[in-house]
Coordinates of C-alpha atoms in Angstrom, one line a residue:
Chain H
V1 CA 41.6 0.1 32.2
Y2 CA 39.0 -0.3 34.9
P3 CA 38.9 2.0 37.9
V4 CA 38.3 -0.9 40.2
R5 CA 41.3 -2.7 41.7
P6 CA 40.9 -5.6 44.1
Q7 CA 43.4 -5.6 47.0
V8 CA 46.0 -8.2 46.4
P9 CA 46.4 -11.0 47.3
A10 CA 43.0 -11.7 45.6
V11 CA 41.2 -14.6 44.0
G12 CA 40.4 -14.1 40.3
G13 CA 37.2 -14.8 38.5
Y14 CA 34.1 -12.5 38.3
E15 CA 31.6 -14.9 36.8
G16 CA 30.9 -18.6 37.1
V17 CA 28.5 -21.4 38.2
G18 CA 28.8 -23.2 41.5
E19 CA 27.1 -26.1 43.2
V20 CA 25.8 -25.7 46.7
Y21 CA 27.9 -27.9 49.0
S22 CA 26.2 -27.1 52.3
V23 CA 24.0 -24.4 53.8
G24 CA 23.5 -22.9 57.3
S25 CA 20.5 -23.9 59.3
A26 CA 18.7 -20.5 58.7
V27 CA 19.1 -20.6 54.9
K28 CA 15.9 -21.0 53.0
G29 CA 15.5 -21.7 49.3
L30 CA 19.0 -23.2 48.7
S31 CA 19.9 -26.8 49.2
P32 CA 23.0 -28.9 48.6
G33 CA 23.3 -29.8 45.0
D34 CA 21.6 -26.6 43.7
L35 CA 23.3 -24.7 40.9
V36 CA 24.0 -21.0 41.7
I37 CA 25.7 -18.0 40.2
P38 CA 26.9 -14.9 42.0
S39 CA 24.4 -12.2 41.1
P40 CA 25.4 -9.4 40.9
P41 CA 28.7 -10.9 39.8
S42 CA 31.5 -10.6 42.3
S43 CA 35.2 -11.4 42.4
G44 CA 36.6 -14.7 43.6
T45 CA 34.9 -17.4 41.5
W46 CA 38.2 -19.1 40.7
Q47 CA 38.3 -21.3 43.8
T48 CA 37.1 -24.7 44.8
Y49 CA 35.0 -23.7 47.8
V50 CA 33.5 -20.3 48.5
V51 CA 31.6 -19.3 51.7
K52 CA 29.4 -16.3 51.3
D53 CA 26.0 -15.0 52.5
H54 CA 23.1 -16.8 50.9
D55 CA 21.9 -13.5 49.3
T56 CA 25.0 -13.5 47.1
W57 CA 23.8 -16.5 45.2
H58 CA 21.1 -16.8 42.6
K59 CA 19.8 -20.3 42.2
I60 CA 19.3 -21.3 38.6
S61 CA 17.4 -24.0 37.0
K62 CA 19.3 -27.3 36.9
D63 CA 18.7 -27.6 33.1
S64 CA 20.3 -24.2 32.4
P65 CA 23.0 -24.6 29.8
I66 CA 26.0 -24.5 32.1
E67 CA 28.4 -22.6 30.0
Y68 CA 25.8 -19.9 29.5
A69 CA 25.0 -19.8 33.1
A70 CA 28.7 -19.2 33.8
T71 CA 28.9 -16.3 31.4
V72 CA 25.5 -14.6 31.5
T73 CA 25.9 -11.9 34.1
V74 CA 28.2 -9.5 32.3
N75 CA 28.2 -9.5 28.5
P76 CA 24.6 -10.6 27.7
L77 CA 23.3 -8.3 30.5
T78 CA 25.2 -5.4 29.0
A79 CA 23.7 -6.1 25.6
L80 CA 20.2 -6.3 27.1
R81 CA 20.4 -3.1 29.1
M82 CA 21.9 -1.1 26.2
L83 CA 18.9 -2.0 24.0
E84 CA 16.5 -1.0 26.7
D85 CA 17.9 2.0 28.5
F86 CA 18.7 4.7 25.9
T87 CA 16.0 4.8 23.3
T88 CA 12.5 3.4 22.8
L89 CA 12.8 0.7 20.1
S90 CA 9.8 -0.7 18.3
T91 CA 9.5 -3.7 16.0
G92 CA 10.9 -2.7 12.6
D93 CA 13.3 -0.1 14.0
S94 CA 17.0 -0.7 13.6
I95 CA 20.3 -0.3 15.5
V96 CA 23.9 -0.1 14.4
Q97 CA 27.0 -1.4 16.2
N98 CA 30.7 -1.8 15.8
G99 CA 32.7 -4.6 17.3
A100 CA 29.9 -6.9 16.3
T101 CA 31.8 -10.1 16.7
S102 CA 32.3 -9.5 20.5
I103 CA 30.1 -11.5 22.8
V104 CA 28.1 -8.3 23.6
G105 CA 27.8 -7.8 19.8
Q106 CA 26.6 -11.3 19.2
C107 CA 24.0 -10.9 22.0
V108 CA 22.9 -7.5 20.6
I109 CA 22.2 -9.1 17.2
Q110 CA 20.1 -11.9 18.7
L111 CA 18.2 -9.9 21.3
A112 CA 17.4 -7.3 18.7
R113 CA 16.2 -9.9 16.2
Y114 CA 14.2 -11.6 18.9
R115 CA 12.3 -8.2 19.3
G116 CA 12.0 -7.7 15.6
I117 CA 14.7 -5.0 15.4
H118 CA 17.1 -4.9 12.5
S119 CA 20.8 -4.7 13.2
I120 CA 23.5 -3.1 11.1
N121 CA 26.9 -4.5 12.1
I122 CA 30.4 -3.2 11.5
I123 CA 33.4 -5.5 11.7
R124 CA 37.2 -5.1 11.2
D125 CA 38.8 -5.8 7.8
R126 CA 40.7 -9.0 8.2
A127 CA 41.3 -12.4 6.6
G128 CA 38.1 -14.5 6.7
S129 CA 35.7 -11.5 7.0
D130 CA 33.3 -13.1 4.6
E131 CA 33.0 -16.1 6.9
V132 CA 32.5 -13.8 9.9
K133 CA 29.7 -12.1 8.0
E134 CA 28.0 -15.4 7.4
R135 CA 28.3 -16.4 11.0
L136 CA 26.8 -13.1 12.2
K137 CA 24.0 -13.3 9.6
A138 CA 23.2 -16.8 10.9
L139 CA 22.7 -15.3 14.3
G140 CA 20.2 -12.8 12.8
A141 CA 22.3 -9.8 11.7
D142 CA 20.6 -7.9 8.8
E143 CA 23.6 -6.2 7.5
V144 CA 27.3 -6.7 8.1
F145 CA 30.0 -4.4 6.7
T146 CA 33.7 -4.3 7.1
E147 CA 35.1 -0.8 7.9
S148 CA 36.6 -0.5 4.4
Q149 CA 33.2 -1.2 2.8
L150 CA 32.0 2.0 4.5
E151 CA 34.5 4.3 2.8
V152 CA 31.8 5.8 0.7
K153 CA 30.3 9.2 0.9
N154 CA 26.8 8.1 1.9
V155 CA 26.8 5.0 4.1
K156 CA 23.0 5.1 4.2
S157 CA 22.8 4.3 0.5
L158 CA 24.1 0.8 1.4
L159 CA 21.0 0.1 3.4
S160 CA 18.2 -1.4 1.3
N161 CA 15.1 -1.7 3.3
I162 CA 16.2 -0.9 6.8
P163 CA 15.3 2.4 8.5
E164 CA 18.0 4.7 9.8
P165 CA 19.0 3.6 13.2
A166 CA 18.0 5.6 16.3
L167 CA 20.6 3.7 18.5
G168 CA 24.3 3.0 17.9
L169 CA 26.6 1.0 20.1
N170 CA 30.3 1.6 20.2
C171 CA 33.0 -0.6 21.8
V172 CA 35.9 0.4 19.5
G173 CA 36.3 4.2 19.3
G174 CA 38.2 6.1 16.7
H175 CA 37.2 5.6 13.1
A176 CA 34.8 2.8 13.9
A177 CA 32.9 5.1 16.2
S178 CA 32.6 7.7 13.5
L179 CA 31.1 5.1 11.3
V180 CA 28.4 4.4 13.8
L181 CA 27.7 8.1 14.1
K182 CA 27.4 8.3 10.2
F183 CA 24.7 5.7 10.2
L184 CA 22.6 7.3 13.0
R185 CA 19.4 9.1 12.1
Q186 CA 18.6 12.7 13.1
G187 CA 18.2 12.8 16.9
G188 CA 19.9 9.4 17.4
T189 CA 22.0 8.2 20.4
M190 CA 25.4 6.5 20.4
V191 CA 26.3 4.5 23.6
T192 CA 30.0 3.9 24.2
Y193 CA 30.7 0.8 26.3
G194 CA 34.3 0.0 25.3
G195 CA 37.3 1.4 23.4
M196 CA 39.1 -1.6 21.9
S197 CA 41.1 0.7 19.4
K198 CA 42.3 2.8 22.4
K199 CA 41.3 5.8 20.3
P200 CA 38.9 8.5 21.5
V201 CA 35.6 9.3 19.9
T202 CA 35.7 12.4 17.7
V203 CA 32.5 14.2 16.9
S204 CA 31.8 17.2 14.6
T205 CA 30.0 20.2 15.9
S206 CA 27.3 19.8 13.3
S207 CA 26.6 16.3 14.5
F208 CA 25.6 17.8 17.8
I209 CA 23.8 21.0 16.6
F210 CA 22.2 20.1 13.3
K211 CA 22.0 16.3 13.6
D212 CA 21.0 16.5 17.3
L213 CA 23.0 13.4 18.2
S214 CA 23.3 12.4 21.8
L215 CA 26.4 10.6 23.1
R216 CA 26.3 8.5 26.2
G217 CA 28.2 5.8 28.0
F218 CA 27.3 2.5 29.7
W219 CA 29.1 0.5 32.4
L220 CA 27.3 -2.5 33.8
Q221 CA 29.2 -2.4 37.1
K222 CA 27.7 1.1 37.8
W223 CA 24.3 0.0 36.7
L224 CA 24.4 -3.0 39.1
S225 CA 24.0 -1.0 42.2
A226 CA 22.4 -2.7 45.2
D227 CA 18.8 -1.8 44.4
K228 CA 19.1 -3.5 41.0
A229 CA 19.7 -7.0 42.5
K230 CA 16.2 -8.3 41.9
E231 CA 15.9 -6.8 38.4
C232 CA 19.3 -8.2 37.6
R233 CA 18.3 -11.8 38.6
D234 CA 15.1 -11.5 36.5
M235 CA 17.2 -10.5 33.6
V236 CA 19.6 -13.4 34.1
D237 CA 16.7 -15.9 34.2
Y238 CA 15.3 -14.3 31.0
L239 CA 18.6 -14.6 29.2
L240 CA 19.2 -18.2 30.4
R241 CA 15.7 -19.1 29.2
L242 CA 16.6 -17.7 25.8
A243 CA 19.9 -19.7 25.8
Q244 CA 18.0 -22.8 26.7
E245 CA 15.7 -22.3 23.8
R246 CA 18.7 -21.7 21.6
K247 CA 17.5 -18.2 20.8
L248 CA 20.7 -16.8 22.4
K249 CA 24.0 -18.3 21.7
Y250 CA 27.6 -17.0 21.5
E251 CA 31.0 -18.4 20.7
M252 CA 32.7 -20.0 23.6
E253 CA 34.7 -23.0 24.6
L254 CA 34.2 -25.1 27.7
V255 CA 37.7 -26.2 28.8
P256 CA 38.6 -28.6 31.6
F257 CA 40.8 -27.2 34.4
D258 CA 43.9 -29.1 33.3
K259 CA 43.9 -27.2 30.1
F260 CA 44.0 -23.9 32.0
H261 CA 47.3 -22.8 30.6
S262 CA 46.3 -23.1 26.9
A263 CA 43.0 -21.5 27.7
L264 CA 44.7 -18.6 29.2
E265 CA 46.9 -18.2 26.2
K266 CA 43.9 -18.3 23.9
A267 CA 42.1 -15.7 26.1
L268 CA 45.1 -13.5 25.9
G269 CA 45.0 -13.6 22.1
K270 CA 48.3 -15.5 21.6
H271 CA 46.7 -17.8 19.0
G272 CA 44.7 -15.2 17.1
S273 CA 41.0 -14.8 17.4
Q274 CA 39.5 -17.5 19.7
P275 CA 36.1 -18.0 21.3
K276 CA 35.7 -17.0 24.9
Q277 CA 37.3 -19.6 27.3
V278 CA 35.1 -21.0 30.1
I279 CA 37.0 -23.1 32.6
K280 CA 35.4 -26.2 34.1
F281 CA 36.9 -26.9 37.6
Chain E
V1 CA 27.8 26.7 8.3
Y2 CA 24.0 26.6 8.7
P3 CA 21.9 24.0 6.8
V4 CA 19.4 26.7 6.1
R5 CA 19.8 28.7 2.9
P6 CA 17.2 31.3 1.9
Q7 CA 16.4 31.5 -1.8
V8 CA 18.2 34.4 -3.4
P9 CA 17.3 37.2 -4.0
A10 CA 16.5 37.5 -0.3
V11 CA 16.3 40.2 2.3
G12 CA 18.8 39.9 5.1
G13 CA 18.2 40.3 8.8
Y14 CA 16.8 37.7 11.2
E15 CA 16.1 39.9 14.3
G16 CA 15.0 43.5 14.8
V17 CA 12.4 45.8 16.2
G18 CA 9.7 47.4 14.0
E19 CA 7.0 49.9 14.6
V20 CA 3.5 49.1 13.4
Y21 CA 2.6 51.4 10.5
S22 CA -0.9 50.1 9.8
V23 CA -3.1 47.1 10.4
G24 CA -5.9 45.3 8.6
S25 CA -9.4 45.7 9.8
A26 CA -9.6 42.2 11.3
V27 CA -6.4 42.6 13.4
K28 CA -6.9 42.8 17.1
G29 CA -4.3 43.7 19.7
L30 CA -1.9 45.6 17.4
S31 CA -2.2 49.3 16.6
P32 CA -0.2 51.8 14.6
G33 CA 2.8 53.0 16.7
D34 CA 3.2 49.7 18.6
L35 CA 6.6 48.2 18.8
V36 CA 6.9 44.6 17.6
I37 CA 9.5 42.0 17.0
P38 CA 9.3 38.9 14.8
S39 CA 8.8 36.0 17.1
P40 CA 9.9 33.4 16.4
P41 CA 12.6 35.3 14.5
S42 CA 12.3 35.2 10.7
S43 CA 14.3 36.4 7.7
G44 CA 13.8 39.8 6.2
T45 CA 14.1 42.4 8.9
W46 CA 16.5 44.6 6.9
Q47 CA 13.8 46.5 5.0
T48 CA 11.9 49.7 5.6
Y49 CA 8.4 48.2 5.4
V50 CA 7.3 44.6 5.9
V51 CA 3.9 43.2 5.4
K52 CA 3.2 39.9 7.2
D53 CA 0.4 38.1 9.0
H54 CA -0.3 39.7 12.5
D55 CA 0.7 36.4 14.2
T56 CA 4.2 36.9 13.0
W57 CA 4.6 39.9 15.3
H58 CA 5.1 40.0 19.1
K59 CA 4.1 43.3 20.6
I60 CA 6.6 44.5 23.2
S61 CA 6.3 47.1 25.9
K62 CA 7.1 50.6 24.6
D63 CA 9.6 51.1 27.4
S64 CA 11.6 47.9 26.4
P65 CA 15.2 48.9 25.9
I66 CA 15.2 49.0 22.1
E67 CA 18.6 47.5 21.4
Y68 CA 17.8 44.6 23.6
A69 CA 14.4 44.1 22.0
A70 CA 16.3 44.0 18.7
T71 CA 18.6 41.2 19.8
V72 CA 16.7 39.2 22.3
T73 CA 15.2 36.4 20.2
V74 CA 18.4 34.4 19.4
N75 CA 21.4 34.6 21.7
P76 CA 19.7 35.3 25.1
L77 CA 17.0 32.7 24.3
T78 CA 19.7 30.2 23.5
A79 CA 21.4 30.9 26.8
L80 CA 18.1 30.6 28.7
R81 CA 17.1 27.3 27.1
M82 CA 20.4 25.7 27.6
L83 CA 20.3 26.4 31.3
E84 CA 16.8 24.9 31.5
D85 CA 16.6 21.9 29.1
F86 CA 19.5 19.6 29.9
T87 CA 19.9 19.3 33.7
T88 CA 18.1 20.3 36.8
L89 CA 20.1 23.1 38.3
S90 CA 19.4 24.3 41.9
T91 CA 20.7 27.3 43.8
G92 CA 24.3 26.8 44.7
D93 CA 25.0 24.5 41.7
S94 CA 27.5 25.5 39.1
I95 CA 28.0 25.4 35.3
V96 CA 31.1 25.7 33.1
Q97 CA 31.4 27.2 29.6
N98 CA 33.9 28.2 27.0
G99 CA 33.5 31.1 24.7
A100 CA 32.3 33.1 27.7
T101 CA 32.8 36.5 26.0
S102 CA 30.2 35.7 23.3
I103 CA 26.7 37.3 23.8
V104 CA 25.3 33.8 24.7
G105 CA 28.2 33.5 27.2
Q106 CA 27.5 36.8 28.7
C107 CA 23.8 36.0 29.0
V108 CA 24.6 32.6 30.6
I109 CA 26.7 34.3 33.3
Q110 CA 23.9 36.7 34.2
L111 CA 21.0 34.3 33.9
A112 CA 22.9 31.7 36.0
R113 CA 23.8 34.4 38.6
Y114 CA 20.2 35.6 38.7
R115 CA 19.2 32.0 39.7
G116 CA 22.1 31.7 42.3
I117 CA 24.1 29.4 40.1
H118 CA 27.9 29.7 39.9
S119 CA 29.6 30.0 36.6
I120 CA 33.1 28.9 35.6
N121 CA 34.2 30.6 32.4
I122 CA 36.9 29.8 29.9
I123 CA 38.3 32.5 27.6
R124 CA 41.0 32.5 24.9
D125 CA 44.5 33.7 25.7
R126 CA 45.0 37.1 24.2
A127 CA 46.1 40.6 24.9
G128 CA 43.9 42.2 27.5
S129 CA 42.6 39.0 29.0
D130 CA 42.8 40.5 32.5
E131 CA 40.5 43.2 31.5
V132 CA 38.1 40.7 29.9
K133 CA 38.1 38.7 33.2
E134 CA 37.1 41.8 35.1
R135 CA 34.3 42.6 32.7
L136 CA 32.9 39.1 33.0
K137 CA 33.2 39.1 36.8
A138 CA 31.3 42.4 36.8
L139 CA 28.5 40.6 35.0
G140 CA 28.5 37.9 37.7
A141 CA 31.1 35.3 36.7
D142 CA 32.5 33.4 39.6
E143 CA 35.6 32.2 37.9
V144 CA 37.2 33.1 34.7
F145 CA 40.3 31.2 33.3
T146 CA 42.3 31.5 30.1
E147 CA 42.9 28.2 28.4
S148 CA 46.6 28.3 29.3
Q149 CA 45.7 28.7 33.0
L150 CA 44.0 25.3 32.7
E151 CA 47.2 23.5 31.6
V152 CA 47.4 21.8 34.9
K153 CA 46.8 18.2 35.8
N154 CA 43.7 18.8 38.0
V155 CA 41.6 21.7 36.9
K156 CA 39.2 21.2 39.7
S157 CA 41.9 22.1 42.2
L158 CA 41.6 25.7 40.8
L159 CA 38.0 25.9 42.1
S160 CA 37.8 27.1 45.7
N161 CA 34.3 26.9 47.0
I162 CA 32.4 26.0 43.8
P163 CA 30.9 22.6 43.4
E164 CA 31.8 20.5 40.3
P165 CA 29.5 21.6 37.5
A166 CA 26.8 19.3 36.2
L167 CA 26.3 21.3 33.0
G168 CA 28.9 22.4 30.5
L169 CA 28.3 24.6 27.4
N170 CA 30.6 24.5 24.4
C171 CA 30.7 26.9 21.5
V172 CA 34.3 26.4 20.5
G173 CA 35.2 22.7 20.1
G174 CA 38.7 21.2 20.0
H175 CA 40.9 21.8 23.1
A176 CA 38.4 24.3 24.6
A177 CA 35.7 21.6 24.6
S178 CA 38.0 19.1 26.3
L179 CA 38.6 21.7 29.1
V180 CA 34.8 21.9 29.6
L181 CA 34.7 18.1 29.8
K182 CA 37.6 18.1 32.4
F183 CA 35.6 20.4 34.7
L184 CA 32.4 18.4 34.6
R185 CA 31.4 16.2 37.5
Q186 CA 30.5 12.5 37.3
G187 CA 27.3 12.1 35.3
G188 CA 27.5 15.6 33.9
T189 CA 26.3 16.9 30.5
M190 CA 28.1 19.0 27.9
V191 CA 25.9 20.9 25.4
T192 CA 27.5 22.0 22.1
Y193 CA 25.9 25.0 20.4
G194 CA 28.8 26.2 18.3
G195 CA 32.2 25.4 16.9
M196 CA 34.2 28.6 16.7
S197 CA 37.5 26.8 16.4
K198 CA 36.2 24.7 13.5
K199 CA 37.7 21.7 15.4
P200 CA 35.6 18.7 16.4
V201 CA 34.9 17.5 19.9
T202 CA 37.2 14.7 21.1
V203 CA 36.1 12.5 24.0
S204 CA 37.9 9.6 25.7
T205 CA 36.2 6.3 26.1
S206 CA 36.5 6.5 29.9
S207 CA 34.7 9.8 29.9
F208 CA 31.7 8.0 28.6
I209 CA 32.0 4.7 30.5
F210 CA 33.5 5.6 33.9
K211 CA 32.7 9.3 34.2
D212 CA 29.2 8.7 32.6
L213 CA 29.2 12.0 30.7
S214 CA 26.5 12.8 28.2
L215 CA 27.1 14.9 25.2
R216 CA 24.3 16.8 23.5
G217 CA 23.7 19.6 21.1
F218 CA 21.4 22.6 21.0
W219 CA 20.1 24.6 18.0
L220 CA 17.5 27.3 18.8
Q221 CA 16.1 27.2 15.3
K222 CA 15.1 23.6 15.8
W223 CA 13.7 24.2 19.2
L224 CA 11.6 27.1 17.8
S225 CA 9.1 24.8 16.1
A226 CA 5.6 26.1 15.7
D227 CA 4.2 24.8 18.9
K228 CA 6.8 26.8 20.9
A229 CA 5.5 30.2 19.7
K230 CA 3.7 31.1 22.9
E231 CA 6.5 29.8 25.2
C232 CA 9.0 31.7 23.0
R233 CA 7.2 35.0 23.5
D234 CA 6.9 34.5 27.2
M235 CA 10.7 34.0 27.3
V236 CA 11.3 37.1 25.3
D237 CA 9.1 39.1 27.7
Y238 CA 11.0 37.6 30.6
L239 CA 14.4 38.5 29.2
L240 CA 13.3 42.0 28.2
R241 CA 12.1 42.6 31.7
L242 CA 15.5 41.5 33.0
A243 CA 17.1 43.9 30.5
Q244 CA 14.9 46.7 31.6
E245 CA 15.9 46.1 35.2
R246 CA 19.6 46.0 34.1
K247 CA 19.8 42.4 35.3
L248 CA 20.7 41.4 31.8
K249 CA 23.1 43.3 29.6
Y250 CA 25.5 42.5 26.9
E251 CA 28.0 44.3 24.8
M252 CA 26.6 45.9 21.7
E253 CA 26.6 49.1 19.8
L254 CA 23.6 50.9 18.4
V255 CA 24.6 52.3 15.0
P256 CA 22.7 54.7 12.7
F257 CA 22.0 53.3 9.3
D258 CA 24.4 55.7 7.6
K259 CA 27.3 54.0 9.5
F260 CA 26.3 50.7 8.0
H261 CA 29.6 50.1 6.2
S262 CA 31.8 50.6 9.2
A263 CA 29.4 48.5 11.3
L264 CA 29.6 45.7 8.8
E265 CA 33.4 45.8 8.9
K266 CA 33.3 45.6 12.7
A267 CA 30.8 42.7 12.6
L268 CA 33.1 40.9 10.2
G269 CA 36.0 41.3 12.7
K270 CA 38.1 43.6 10.5
H271 CA 38.9 45.8 13.4
G272 CA 39.5 43.1 16.0
S273 CA 37.1 42.2 18.7
Q274 CA 34.1 44.6 18.7
P275 CA 30.7 44.6 20.4
K276 CA 27.7 43.3 18.5
Q277 CA 26.5 45.9 15.9
V278 CA 22.8 46.8 16.0
I279 CA 21.7 49.0 13.1
K280 CA 19.1 51.7 13.6
F281 CA 17.2 52.3 10.3

């Protein structure tokens, strides 16, 4: 899927937390025992020892929740940037997203709520969807609909006291993307950051001309160009602070290394829907 | 198609040139005999006499080419705005459009050329397409392709010395819109202003995420909000100056009123492809 292919043989892992083992004599600001994450994220975290330039590492507070620190640099950052970079949202505004159970989706709900922004969330129809709705509402979701609930002429009539959203987030494509477009207000923007259904986005001519919608895309790896390093680390610190205050949480499982095989199977979806797997070496 | 419906009974006609017959005593800057156009355009030009507030009328130079003055406020204005409002184009840049034989398309070619911008043009496959290509090239088109010519893996290989376009214009939808998207460079924008095929625009997830394309829409009637009146008239004057200098021309037929019926049939496409019909009352 991604247009980035590491040369093989390569070491896997793009995120993670490490402990500083030793530092060169010229290194300032890092000492043995410090916790660090690669920021911007970079390949090769699945190894016992890594030697890299000290600029690669971002020192994090020792009381950062470790499993969040290990997973903060991609999904939560994507959620944060998408809420910031495409429209100006004010308290009381709303957004709509599909794929709301994804980690990005869970972060969007919480980061929006934290800023006083309502979220309208679209999930798949599947067994247990009522329970999923409750879980997302517990995170701060205002509305959660399954796709089949939205098979009505006017989806906006389903919204009680929430304004029409100016921003939509799409990580599914196909019909689920069309549902996001249906919710958007005149002049709204939909940002595509994934395509889980493997289906393209289809848009009517009138959506562009008369509804004046804008369609954009977001890819964190492109955003994380060199000159964003500082901004990126500030964002990581911000998100980890929220995680520490329990204002940001998402579903994951911290797994010891000797359970690697079953964690891999869970991550590959062999046992149905499972939380994100974070390996502890 | 349009979400604007005049109350019936209504007088047709949205563009046209009139001659001032008489003015009220408080009116300054307009005298009997002056040529005027409604600017912004407004319904009701198909009548012998019209009484409206003097602000409605934009006085044009008496040596303005009359058929251009009668048709300048919608299509050429649309072409001009779309070249200006979505990307910053510099001399040597290029654009791509489908529906290149439309009046908007013909204006885009000439306005682009006038600014030193290359145009890549996509037309339908039909009898006489070689002749159409020659006509568009005579207007200043750099490249003209039929849709079937673009059934190759890499459309960009067809471009010799033209840079990849940052701006695409779509008035067709469906496959012809996908061809515009294929030509666009990384980070490019496609503006939809029509949907002649009645088919929606379909976009892959990777076009948004990895190619970072933006999709937008343009509708002149929305752009022409009250506070654009002055800007609008300056644009009209600019375009009419170009028309007078023969730097802007497009295919139309000036028809006396007693040929109204055959002109209407031509305009409705009953005799195949015909130039735009401009009625002289």
